[in-house]
XYZ file of C-alpha atoms in Angstrom:
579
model
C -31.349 2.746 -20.962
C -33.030 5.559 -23.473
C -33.457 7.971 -20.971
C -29.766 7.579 -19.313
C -28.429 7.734 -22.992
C -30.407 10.724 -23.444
C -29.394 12.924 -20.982
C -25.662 11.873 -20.982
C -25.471 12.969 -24.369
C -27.499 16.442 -24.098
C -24.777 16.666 -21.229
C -21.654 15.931 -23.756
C -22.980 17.736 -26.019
C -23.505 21.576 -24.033
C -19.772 20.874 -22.750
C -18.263 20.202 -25.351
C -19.779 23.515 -26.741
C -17.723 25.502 -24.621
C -14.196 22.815 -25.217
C -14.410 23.510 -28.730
C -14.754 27.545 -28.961
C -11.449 27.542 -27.381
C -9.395 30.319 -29.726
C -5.274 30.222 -30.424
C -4.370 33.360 -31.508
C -0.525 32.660 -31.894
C 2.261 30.298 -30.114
C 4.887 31.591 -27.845
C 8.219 32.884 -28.823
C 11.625 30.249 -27.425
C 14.707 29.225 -28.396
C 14.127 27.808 -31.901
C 16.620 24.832 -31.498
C 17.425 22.768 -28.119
C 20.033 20.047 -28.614
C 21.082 17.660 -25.937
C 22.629 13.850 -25.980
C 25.384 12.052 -25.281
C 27.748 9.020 -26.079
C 28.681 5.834 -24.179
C 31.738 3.283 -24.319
C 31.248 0.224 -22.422
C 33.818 -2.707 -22.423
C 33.817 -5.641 -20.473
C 36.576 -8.478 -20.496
C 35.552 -11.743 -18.890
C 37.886 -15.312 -17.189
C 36.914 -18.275 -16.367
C 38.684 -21.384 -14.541
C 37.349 -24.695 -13.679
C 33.849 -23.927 -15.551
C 33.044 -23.273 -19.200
C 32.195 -19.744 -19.983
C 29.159 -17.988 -19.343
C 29.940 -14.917 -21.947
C 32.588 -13.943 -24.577
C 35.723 -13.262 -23.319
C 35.636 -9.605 -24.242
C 32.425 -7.353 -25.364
C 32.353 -3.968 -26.401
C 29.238 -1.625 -26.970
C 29.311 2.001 -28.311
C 26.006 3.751 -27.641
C 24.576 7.176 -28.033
C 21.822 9.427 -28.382
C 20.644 13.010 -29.671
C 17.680 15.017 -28.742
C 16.875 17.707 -31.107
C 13.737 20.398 -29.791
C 12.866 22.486 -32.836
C 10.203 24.787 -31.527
C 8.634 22.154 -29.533
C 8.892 19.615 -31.925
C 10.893 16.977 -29.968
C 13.077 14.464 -32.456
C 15.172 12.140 -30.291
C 17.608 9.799 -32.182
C 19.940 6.993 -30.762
C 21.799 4.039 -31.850
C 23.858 1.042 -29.999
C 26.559 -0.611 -32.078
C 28.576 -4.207 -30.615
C 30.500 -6.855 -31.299
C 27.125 -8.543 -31.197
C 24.707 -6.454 -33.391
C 24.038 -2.980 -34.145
C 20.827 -1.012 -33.578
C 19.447 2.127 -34.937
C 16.305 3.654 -33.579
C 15.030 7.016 -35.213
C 11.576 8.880 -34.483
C 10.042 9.905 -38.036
C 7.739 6.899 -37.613
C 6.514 8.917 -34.578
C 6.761 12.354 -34.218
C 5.551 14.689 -31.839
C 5.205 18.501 -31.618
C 3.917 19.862 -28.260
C 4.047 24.191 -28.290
C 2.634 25.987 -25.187
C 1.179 29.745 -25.591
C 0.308 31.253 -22.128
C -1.678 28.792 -20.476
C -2.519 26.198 -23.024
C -0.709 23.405 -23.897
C -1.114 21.913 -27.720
C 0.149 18.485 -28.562
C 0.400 16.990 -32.352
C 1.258 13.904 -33.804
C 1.710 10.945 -31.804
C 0.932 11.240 -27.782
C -1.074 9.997 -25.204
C -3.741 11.157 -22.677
C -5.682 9.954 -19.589
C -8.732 11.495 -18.678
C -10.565 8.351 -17.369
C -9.567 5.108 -15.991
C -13.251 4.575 -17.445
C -13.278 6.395 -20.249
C -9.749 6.886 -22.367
C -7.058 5.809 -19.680
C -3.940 6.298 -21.958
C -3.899 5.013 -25.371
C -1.597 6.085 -27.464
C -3.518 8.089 -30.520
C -1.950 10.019 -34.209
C -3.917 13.283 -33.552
C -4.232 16.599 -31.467
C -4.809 17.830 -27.819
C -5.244 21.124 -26.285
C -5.137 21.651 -22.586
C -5.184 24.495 -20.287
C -6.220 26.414 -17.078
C -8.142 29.352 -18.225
C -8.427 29.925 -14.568
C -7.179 28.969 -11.032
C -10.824 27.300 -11.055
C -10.971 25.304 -14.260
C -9.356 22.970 -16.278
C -9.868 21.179 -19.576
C -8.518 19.158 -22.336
C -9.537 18.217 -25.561
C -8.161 15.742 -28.022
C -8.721 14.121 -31.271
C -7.158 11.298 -33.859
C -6.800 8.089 -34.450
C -6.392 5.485 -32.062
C -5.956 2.198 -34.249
C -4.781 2.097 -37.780
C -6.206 -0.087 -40.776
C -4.049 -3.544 -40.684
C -4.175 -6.531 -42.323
C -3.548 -9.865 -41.497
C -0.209 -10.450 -43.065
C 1.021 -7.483 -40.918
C 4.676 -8.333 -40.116
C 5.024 -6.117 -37.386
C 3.638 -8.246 -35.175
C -0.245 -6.425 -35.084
C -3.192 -8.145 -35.050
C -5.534 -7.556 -37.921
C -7.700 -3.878 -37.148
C -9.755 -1.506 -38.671
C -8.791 1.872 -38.791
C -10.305 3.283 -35.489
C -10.403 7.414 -34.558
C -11.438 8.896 -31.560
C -12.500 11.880 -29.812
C -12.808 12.874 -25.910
C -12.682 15.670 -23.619
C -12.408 16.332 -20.072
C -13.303 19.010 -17.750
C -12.616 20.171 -13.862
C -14.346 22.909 -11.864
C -13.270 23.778 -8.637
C -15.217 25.984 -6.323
C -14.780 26.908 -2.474
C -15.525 23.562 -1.002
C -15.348 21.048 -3.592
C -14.789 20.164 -7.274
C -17.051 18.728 -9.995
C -15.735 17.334 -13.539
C -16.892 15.230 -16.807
C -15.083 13.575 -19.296
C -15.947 12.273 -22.779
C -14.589 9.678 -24.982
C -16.058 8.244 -27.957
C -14.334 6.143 -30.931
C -15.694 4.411 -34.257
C -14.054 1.655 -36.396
C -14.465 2.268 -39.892
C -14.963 -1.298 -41.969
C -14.363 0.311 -45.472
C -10.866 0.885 -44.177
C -9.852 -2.548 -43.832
C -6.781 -3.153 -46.512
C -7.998 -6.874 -47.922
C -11.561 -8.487 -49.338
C -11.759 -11.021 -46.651
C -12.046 -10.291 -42.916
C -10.004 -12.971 -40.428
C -12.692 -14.442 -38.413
C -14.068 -12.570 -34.749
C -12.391 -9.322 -36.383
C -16.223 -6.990 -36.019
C -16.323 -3.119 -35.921
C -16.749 -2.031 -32.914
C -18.308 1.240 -31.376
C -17.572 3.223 -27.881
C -19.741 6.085 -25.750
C -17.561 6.307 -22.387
C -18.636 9.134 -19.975
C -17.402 9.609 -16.214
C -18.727 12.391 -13.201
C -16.813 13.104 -10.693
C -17.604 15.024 -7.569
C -15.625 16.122 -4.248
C -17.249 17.933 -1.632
C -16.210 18.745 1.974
C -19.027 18.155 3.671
C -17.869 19.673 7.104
C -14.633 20.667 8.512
C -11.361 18.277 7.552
C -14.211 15.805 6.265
C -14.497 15.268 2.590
C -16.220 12.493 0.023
C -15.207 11.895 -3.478
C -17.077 9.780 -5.950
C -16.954 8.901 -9.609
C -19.265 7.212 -11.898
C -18.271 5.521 -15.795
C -20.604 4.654 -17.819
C -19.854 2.733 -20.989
C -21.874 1.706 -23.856
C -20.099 -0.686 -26.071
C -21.276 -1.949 -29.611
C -19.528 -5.001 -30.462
C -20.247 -5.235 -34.285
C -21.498 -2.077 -36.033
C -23.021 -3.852 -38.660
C -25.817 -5.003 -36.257
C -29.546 -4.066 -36.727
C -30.128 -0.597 -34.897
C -32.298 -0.723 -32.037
C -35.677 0.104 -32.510
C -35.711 1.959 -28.379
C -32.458 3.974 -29.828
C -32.338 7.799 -28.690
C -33.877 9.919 -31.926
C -31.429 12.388 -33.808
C -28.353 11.134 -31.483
C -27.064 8.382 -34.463
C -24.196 11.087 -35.894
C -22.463 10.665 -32.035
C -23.931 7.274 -30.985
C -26.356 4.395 -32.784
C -27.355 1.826 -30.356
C -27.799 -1.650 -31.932
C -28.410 -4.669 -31.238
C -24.988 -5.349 -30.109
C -25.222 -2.656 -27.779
C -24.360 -3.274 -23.676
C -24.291 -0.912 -20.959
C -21.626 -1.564 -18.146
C -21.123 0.907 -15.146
C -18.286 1.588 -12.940
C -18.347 3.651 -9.558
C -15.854 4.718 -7.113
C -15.895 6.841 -4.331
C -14.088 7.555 -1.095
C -14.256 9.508 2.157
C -11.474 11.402 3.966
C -11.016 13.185 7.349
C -8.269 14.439 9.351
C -8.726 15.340 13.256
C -5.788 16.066 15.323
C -3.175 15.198 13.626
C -4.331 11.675 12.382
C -5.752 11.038 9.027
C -8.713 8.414 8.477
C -9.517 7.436 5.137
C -11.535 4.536 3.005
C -12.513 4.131 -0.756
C -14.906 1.831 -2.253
C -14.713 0.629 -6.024
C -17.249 -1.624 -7.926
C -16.355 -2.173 -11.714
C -19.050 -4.394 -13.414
C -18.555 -7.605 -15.214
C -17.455 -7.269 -18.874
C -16.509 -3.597 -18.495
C -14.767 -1.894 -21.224
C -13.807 0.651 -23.069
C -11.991 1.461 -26.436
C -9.708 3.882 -24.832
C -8.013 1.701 -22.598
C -5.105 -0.805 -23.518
C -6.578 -2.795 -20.688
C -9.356 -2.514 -17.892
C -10.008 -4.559 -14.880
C -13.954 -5.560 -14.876
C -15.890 -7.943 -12.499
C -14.249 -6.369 -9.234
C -14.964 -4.750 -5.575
C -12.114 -3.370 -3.682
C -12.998 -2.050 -0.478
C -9.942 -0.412 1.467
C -9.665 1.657 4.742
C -6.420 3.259 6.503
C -5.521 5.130 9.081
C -2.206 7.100 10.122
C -1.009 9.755 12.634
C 1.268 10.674 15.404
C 1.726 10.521 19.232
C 3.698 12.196 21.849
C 4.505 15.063 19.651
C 4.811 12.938 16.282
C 7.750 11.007 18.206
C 5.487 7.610 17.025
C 4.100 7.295 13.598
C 1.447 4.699 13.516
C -0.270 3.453 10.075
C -2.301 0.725 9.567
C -4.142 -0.524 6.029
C -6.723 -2.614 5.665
C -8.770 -3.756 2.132
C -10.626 -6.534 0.395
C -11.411 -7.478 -3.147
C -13.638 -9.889 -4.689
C -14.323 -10.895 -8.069
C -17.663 -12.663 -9.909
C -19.983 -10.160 -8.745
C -23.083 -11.928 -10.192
C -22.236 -15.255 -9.769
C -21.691 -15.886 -13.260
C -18.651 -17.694 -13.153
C -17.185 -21.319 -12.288
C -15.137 -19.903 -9.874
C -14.854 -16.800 -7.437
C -11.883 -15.445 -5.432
C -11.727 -12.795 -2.471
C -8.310 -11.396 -1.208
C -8.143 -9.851 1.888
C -4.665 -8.162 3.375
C -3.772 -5.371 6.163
C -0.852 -3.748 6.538
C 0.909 -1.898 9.801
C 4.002 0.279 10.167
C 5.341 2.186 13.200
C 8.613 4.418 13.121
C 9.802 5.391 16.304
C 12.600 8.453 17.167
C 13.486 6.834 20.585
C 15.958 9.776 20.664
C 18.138 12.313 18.528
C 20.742 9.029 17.480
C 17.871 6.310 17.352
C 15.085 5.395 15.238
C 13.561 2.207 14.749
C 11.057 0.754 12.215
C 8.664 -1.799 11.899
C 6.167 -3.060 9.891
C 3.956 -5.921 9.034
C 1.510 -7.062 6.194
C -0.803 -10.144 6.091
C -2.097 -11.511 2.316
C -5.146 -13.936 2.153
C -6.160 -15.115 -1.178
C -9.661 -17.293 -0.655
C -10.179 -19.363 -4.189
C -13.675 -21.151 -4.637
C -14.145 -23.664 -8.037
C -17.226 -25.010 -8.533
C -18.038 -28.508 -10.918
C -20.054 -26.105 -13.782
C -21.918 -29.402 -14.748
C -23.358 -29.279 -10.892
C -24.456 -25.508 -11.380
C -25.809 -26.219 -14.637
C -27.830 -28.904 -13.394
C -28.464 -28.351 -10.031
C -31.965 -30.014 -8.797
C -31.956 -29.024 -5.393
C -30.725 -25.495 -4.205
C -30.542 -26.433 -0.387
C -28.494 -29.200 -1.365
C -24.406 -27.883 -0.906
C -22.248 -28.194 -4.472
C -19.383 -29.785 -4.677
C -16.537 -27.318 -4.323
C -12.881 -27.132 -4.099
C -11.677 -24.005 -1.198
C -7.963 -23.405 -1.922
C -6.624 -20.364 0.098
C -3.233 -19.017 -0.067
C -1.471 -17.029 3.228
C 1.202 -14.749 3.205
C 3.061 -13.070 6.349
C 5.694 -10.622 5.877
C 7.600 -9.129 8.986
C 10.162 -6.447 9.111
C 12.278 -4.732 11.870
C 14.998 -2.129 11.259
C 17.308 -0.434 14.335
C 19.366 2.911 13.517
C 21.496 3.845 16.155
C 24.175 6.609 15.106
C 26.651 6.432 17.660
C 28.925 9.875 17.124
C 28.158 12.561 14.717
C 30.679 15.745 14.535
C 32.092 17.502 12.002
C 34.642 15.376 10.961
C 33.926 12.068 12.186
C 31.001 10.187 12.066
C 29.543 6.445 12.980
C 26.983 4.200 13.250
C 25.289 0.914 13.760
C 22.274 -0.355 11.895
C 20.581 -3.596 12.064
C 17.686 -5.209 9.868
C 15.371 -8.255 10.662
C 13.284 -10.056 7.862
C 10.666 -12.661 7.892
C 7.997 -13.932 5.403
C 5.924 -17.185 5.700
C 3.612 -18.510 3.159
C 1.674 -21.630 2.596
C -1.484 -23.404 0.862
C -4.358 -24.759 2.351
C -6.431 -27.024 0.540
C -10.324 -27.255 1.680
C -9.530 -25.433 4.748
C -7.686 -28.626 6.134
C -4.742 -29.936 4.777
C -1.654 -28.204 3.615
C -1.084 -28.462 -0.199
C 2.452 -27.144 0.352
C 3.427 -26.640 3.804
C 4.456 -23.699 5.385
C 7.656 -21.597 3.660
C 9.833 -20.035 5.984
C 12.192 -17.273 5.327
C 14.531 -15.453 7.793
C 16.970 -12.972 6.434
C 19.573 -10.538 9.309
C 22.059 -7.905 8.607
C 24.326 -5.986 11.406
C 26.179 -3.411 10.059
C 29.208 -0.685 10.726
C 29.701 2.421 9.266
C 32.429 4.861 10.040
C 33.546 7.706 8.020
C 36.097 10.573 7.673
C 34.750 13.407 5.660
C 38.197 15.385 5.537
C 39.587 12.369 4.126
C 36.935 11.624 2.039
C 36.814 7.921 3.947
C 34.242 5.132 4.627
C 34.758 2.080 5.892
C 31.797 -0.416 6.515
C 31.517 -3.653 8.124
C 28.443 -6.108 7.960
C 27.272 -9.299 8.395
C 24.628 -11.225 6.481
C 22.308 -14.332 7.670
C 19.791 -15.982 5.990
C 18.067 -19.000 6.992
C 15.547 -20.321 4.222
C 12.825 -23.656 4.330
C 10.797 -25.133 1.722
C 8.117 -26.969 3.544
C 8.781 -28.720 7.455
C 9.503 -32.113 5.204
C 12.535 -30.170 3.107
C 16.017 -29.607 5.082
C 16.459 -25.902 5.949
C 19.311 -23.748 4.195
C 21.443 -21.237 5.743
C 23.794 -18.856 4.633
C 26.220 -16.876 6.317
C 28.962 -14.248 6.086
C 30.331 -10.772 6.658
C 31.458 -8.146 4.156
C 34.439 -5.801 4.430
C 33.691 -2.551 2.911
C 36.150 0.877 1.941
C 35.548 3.954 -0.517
C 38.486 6.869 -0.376
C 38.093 9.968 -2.483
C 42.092 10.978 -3.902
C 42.582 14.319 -5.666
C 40.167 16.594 -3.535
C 37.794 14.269 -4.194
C 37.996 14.168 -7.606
C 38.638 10.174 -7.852
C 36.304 8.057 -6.162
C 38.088 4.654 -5.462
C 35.932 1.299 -3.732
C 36.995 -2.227 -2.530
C 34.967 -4.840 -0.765
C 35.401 -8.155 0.424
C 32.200 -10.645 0.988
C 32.710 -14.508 2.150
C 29.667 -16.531 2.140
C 29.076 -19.803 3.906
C 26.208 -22.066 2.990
C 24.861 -25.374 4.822
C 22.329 -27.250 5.070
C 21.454 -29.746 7.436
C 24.527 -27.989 9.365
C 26.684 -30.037 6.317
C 28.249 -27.362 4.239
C 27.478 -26.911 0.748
C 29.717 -24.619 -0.476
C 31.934 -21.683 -0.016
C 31.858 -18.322 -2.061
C 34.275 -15.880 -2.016
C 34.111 -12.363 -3.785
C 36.421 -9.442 -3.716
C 35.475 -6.225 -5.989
C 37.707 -2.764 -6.949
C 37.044 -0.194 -8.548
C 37.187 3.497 -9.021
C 35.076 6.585 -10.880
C 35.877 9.899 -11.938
C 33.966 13.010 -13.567
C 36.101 15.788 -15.547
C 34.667 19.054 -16.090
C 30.902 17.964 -15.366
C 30.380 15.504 -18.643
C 33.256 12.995 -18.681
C 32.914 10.630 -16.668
C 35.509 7.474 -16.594
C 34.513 4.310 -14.601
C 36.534 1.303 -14.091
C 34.943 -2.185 -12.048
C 36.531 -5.658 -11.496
C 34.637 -8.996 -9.737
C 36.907 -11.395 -8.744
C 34.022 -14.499 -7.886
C 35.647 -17.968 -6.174
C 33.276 -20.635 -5.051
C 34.271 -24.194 -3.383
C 31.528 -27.149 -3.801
C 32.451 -28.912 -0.793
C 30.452 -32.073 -2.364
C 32.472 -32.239 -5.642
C 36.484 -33.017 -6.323
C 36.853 -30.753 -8.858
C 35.372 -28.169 -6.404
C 36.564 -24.571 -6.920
C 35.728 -22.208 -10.273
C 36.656 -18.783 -10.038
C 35.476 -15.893 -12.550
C 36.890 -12.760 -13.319
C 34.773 -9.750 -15.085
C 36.646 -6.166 -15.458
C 34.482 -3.613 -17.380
C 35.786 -0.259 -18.427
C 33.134 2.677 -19.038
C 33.518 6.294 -20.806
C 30.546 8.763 -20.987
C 30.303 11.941 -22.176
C 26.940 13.825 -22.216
C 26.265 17.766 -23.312
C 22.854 19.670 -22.290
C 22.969 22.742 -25.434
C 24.822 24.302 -27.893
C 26.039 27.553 -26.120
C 25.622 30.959 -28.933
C 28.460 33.094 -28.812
C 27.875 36.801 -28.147
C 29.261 39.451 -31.037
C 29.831 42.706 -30.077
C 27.720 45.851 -32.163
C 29.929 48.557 -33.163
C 28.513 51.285 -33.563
């Protein structure tokens, strides 16, 4: 661990060198002041009969919001006022001014960056960041600040107790003729002086971060290239700890190893190559247990994914073909009561039968393979030959899917066509590989459809017809639903008013007794004047019959009403010079 310490921080160390002698000279001239926003009216009146009310009778909400850009400096404000409550939301809490000069990019303030999924993967920091190509060839970005403020426990909003926690990282790409290489950087510190109270809430330690990543891409022959990275993390849970007496020499103002101190690795890496037309591809991924790093919100740990796919064309690209397969698995060393392995594949074929037909396909399959083991047995198991007692619990998923275009005419005026959609999915639990803990779960869901359409008229007119057939378990009675929707939209005023009407009946039985009857019929119509006001009017008119109840029909009746008006500048007005 001394030696890989050692050279990963002689290797931080020369790069970031060269990051940090990066010179600004002056920020690029633009248009001092940017202004955009807009302003939204929303009102929504709301009937009910034969049911108590779901929502107030009317509601009305008045929202807006303005963007100010003052030479980079971004300062968006908004607000939403109700009948309900009223809410105002400005920035100055967190502010953010991002100026670009040639080819770098500077950031201050609040932002974010990812250079790492193993190092900093996007945490939100108060601090600055430069980035920039210098060259078509390389790449870099550098950033500093702090990534946790000092709070204390009677924070009220909502934060759990922290030091005050700062940060610095840096990241790095080189790309030559047949490949790439790259490093990033991270390291952060809590600071324990920082803390705003006497007494520290208990399991609330300093903590301490190195996080380093390599990356490499090489094409090792023609169309065939690898790509691998490697994280490395070393993680001091309470900086308080003794040092360790192994510790790299003259290396404590970056890093001290203590005590405390873990290393955890990470490595990915994946191979691609393309051959006539089809593409063949797998990655590989092994995160170790406990894996972590202070510049992630969150990191997944204790995982191998393993995935391979494959995808091309035949008879001139007239077939598509794709196919994935991949497997994950947790509890890498066994560590843990229990262990879990997924496994899933995925296939998909689109088909051009012809110039008016297409068809697509596709079809996935989920297994989810759940060992627990009694921890007293592992603890005190006498005899390793001798089987533990386990429970197996697997979980299967099948998803089907089948969709048919067929456009019938297509000219310049008229046009029409048929489409229909097929849906399955089936799931279920097995239990010790024998017995179903919930039986299989069926779903079936169809939809035939047609479209025809006028475009001198501005005119569509759709008709479709929906079937869905749904079971719990083969002990459960089977639901199905049924019904067709009537469908028009007409453009009035050379299109200037958008008007819309359907009609949609729905039958549902089960046990071929129906259940109930639901009836819906919906209006409405849009317009847009002079590219940012836009006026938008929708009604639901909802009637349902409960064939098993006397007092069977409730209707509801929602009609909303919507202004907007939105600008993108302030325009300057030209004077004329006399002379």
């Amino acid at each position: 661990m001394k030696l890989t310490l050692n050279i990963i921080l002689l290797l931080s160390l020369l790069s970031s060198q060269r990051l940090f002698a990066q010179q600004i000279d002056k920020i690029g001239k633009e248009n001092p002041v940017k202004v955009t926003g807009g302003i939204s009216v929303n009102q929504t009146a709301y009937s009910a009969w034969g049911m108590e009310s779901r929502r107030d009778p009317y509601r009305y909400i008045l929202s807006g919001n303005l963007n100010f850009d003052v030479y980079g400096m971004a300062i968006p404000l908004s607000f939403s006022y109700s009948n309900q409550n009223f809410s105002y939301n400005q920035p100055f809490n967190q502010f953010s001014l991002a100026p670009t000069y040639k080819w770098m990019n500077f950031q201050v303030g609040y932002g974010s960056i990812s250079l790492s999924p193993y190092t900093l993967g996007g945490h939100t920091f108060f601090g600055g960041s430069v980035s920039g190509s210098p060259s078509d060839r390389w790449d870099f970005t550098v950033m500093y600040g702090r990534l946790k403020k000092a709070v204390a426990t009677s924070n009220e909003g909502g934060e759990s107790p922290s030091f005050r926690r700062m940060g610095v990282g840096f990241k790095t790409d080189y790309r030559h003729k047949s490949g790439s290489l790259g490093i990033s950087f991270f390291h952060a510190k809590d600071n324990p002086s920082t803390y705003p109270t006497d007494s520290l809430p208990e399991g609330l330690l300093p903590e301490e971060n190195l996080a380093t990543s390599f990356t490499i891409g090489q094409q090792i022959i023609e169309n065939l290239t690898i790509q691998t990275e490697i994280g490395i993390s070393f993680l001091t849970t309470d900086t308080q700890s003794e040092k360790s007496p192994d510790r790299p020499q003259g290396l404590d103002w970056i890093f001290t190893s203590r005590t405390s101190t873990a290393m955890y690795w990470a490595v990915n890496g994946g191979i691609n190559y393309t051959i006539k037309g089809w593409n063949i591809g797998g990655s590989y991924e092994r995160i170790g247990p406990e894996y972590r790093t202070l510049g992630s919100y969150y990191a997944n740990s204790d995982l191998e994914t393993a995935t391979l796919n494959i995808a091309g064309g035949l008879f001139q690209n007239k077939i598509n073909l794709g196919a994935n397969l991949g497997t994950q698995r947790d509890n890498l060393t066994g560590a843990n009561s229990s262990d879990m392995s997924n496994f899933n594949m995925a296939f998909n074929l689109a088909w051009n039968v012809n110039e008016k037909i297409n068809v697509n396909s596709s079809y996935s399959n989920f297994r989810s393979f759940t060992v627990i083991r009694d921890q007293f047995e592992v603890i005190n198991e006498a005899d390793p030959n001798q089987p533990l007692d386990t429970l197996n619990y697997t979980q299967l998923t099948d998803a089907a899917n089948i969709g048919i275009n067929w456009r019938i005419s297509q000219s310049k005026n008229i046009a029409q066509s048929i489409s229909l959609n097929v849906n399955y999915q089936q799931t279920a639990d097995l239990q010790t590989d024998s017995a179903a803990v919930n039986a299989d779960s069926k779903f079936w869901n169809g939809a035939l459809g047609w479209n025809w359409s006028h475009k001198p008229m501005d005119l569509r007119f759709g008709i479709s017809a929906n079937a869905s057939l749904t079971q719990a378990n083969a002990a459960m009675p089977s639901t199905f639903t049924t019904g067709p929707t009537l469908s028009i939209t007409k453009g009035f005023l050379k299109k200037k008013i958008k008007a819309r009407s359907s009609f949609s009946i729905n039958q549902s039985r089960t046990d071929q007794i129906i259940q109930s009857m639901v009836y819906s019929w919906r209006l409405g119509a849009s317009t847009t004047l002079n590219k940012v006001h836009t006026f938008n009017l929708s009604s639901v008119l909802l009637n349902r019959l409960d064939q098993q109840k006397a007092d069977n029909s409730i209707s509801e009746l929602t009609v909303s009403l919507a202004y907007s008006f939105r600008f993108n500048g302030l325009k300057k007005t030209k004077s004329k010079e006399t002379n």
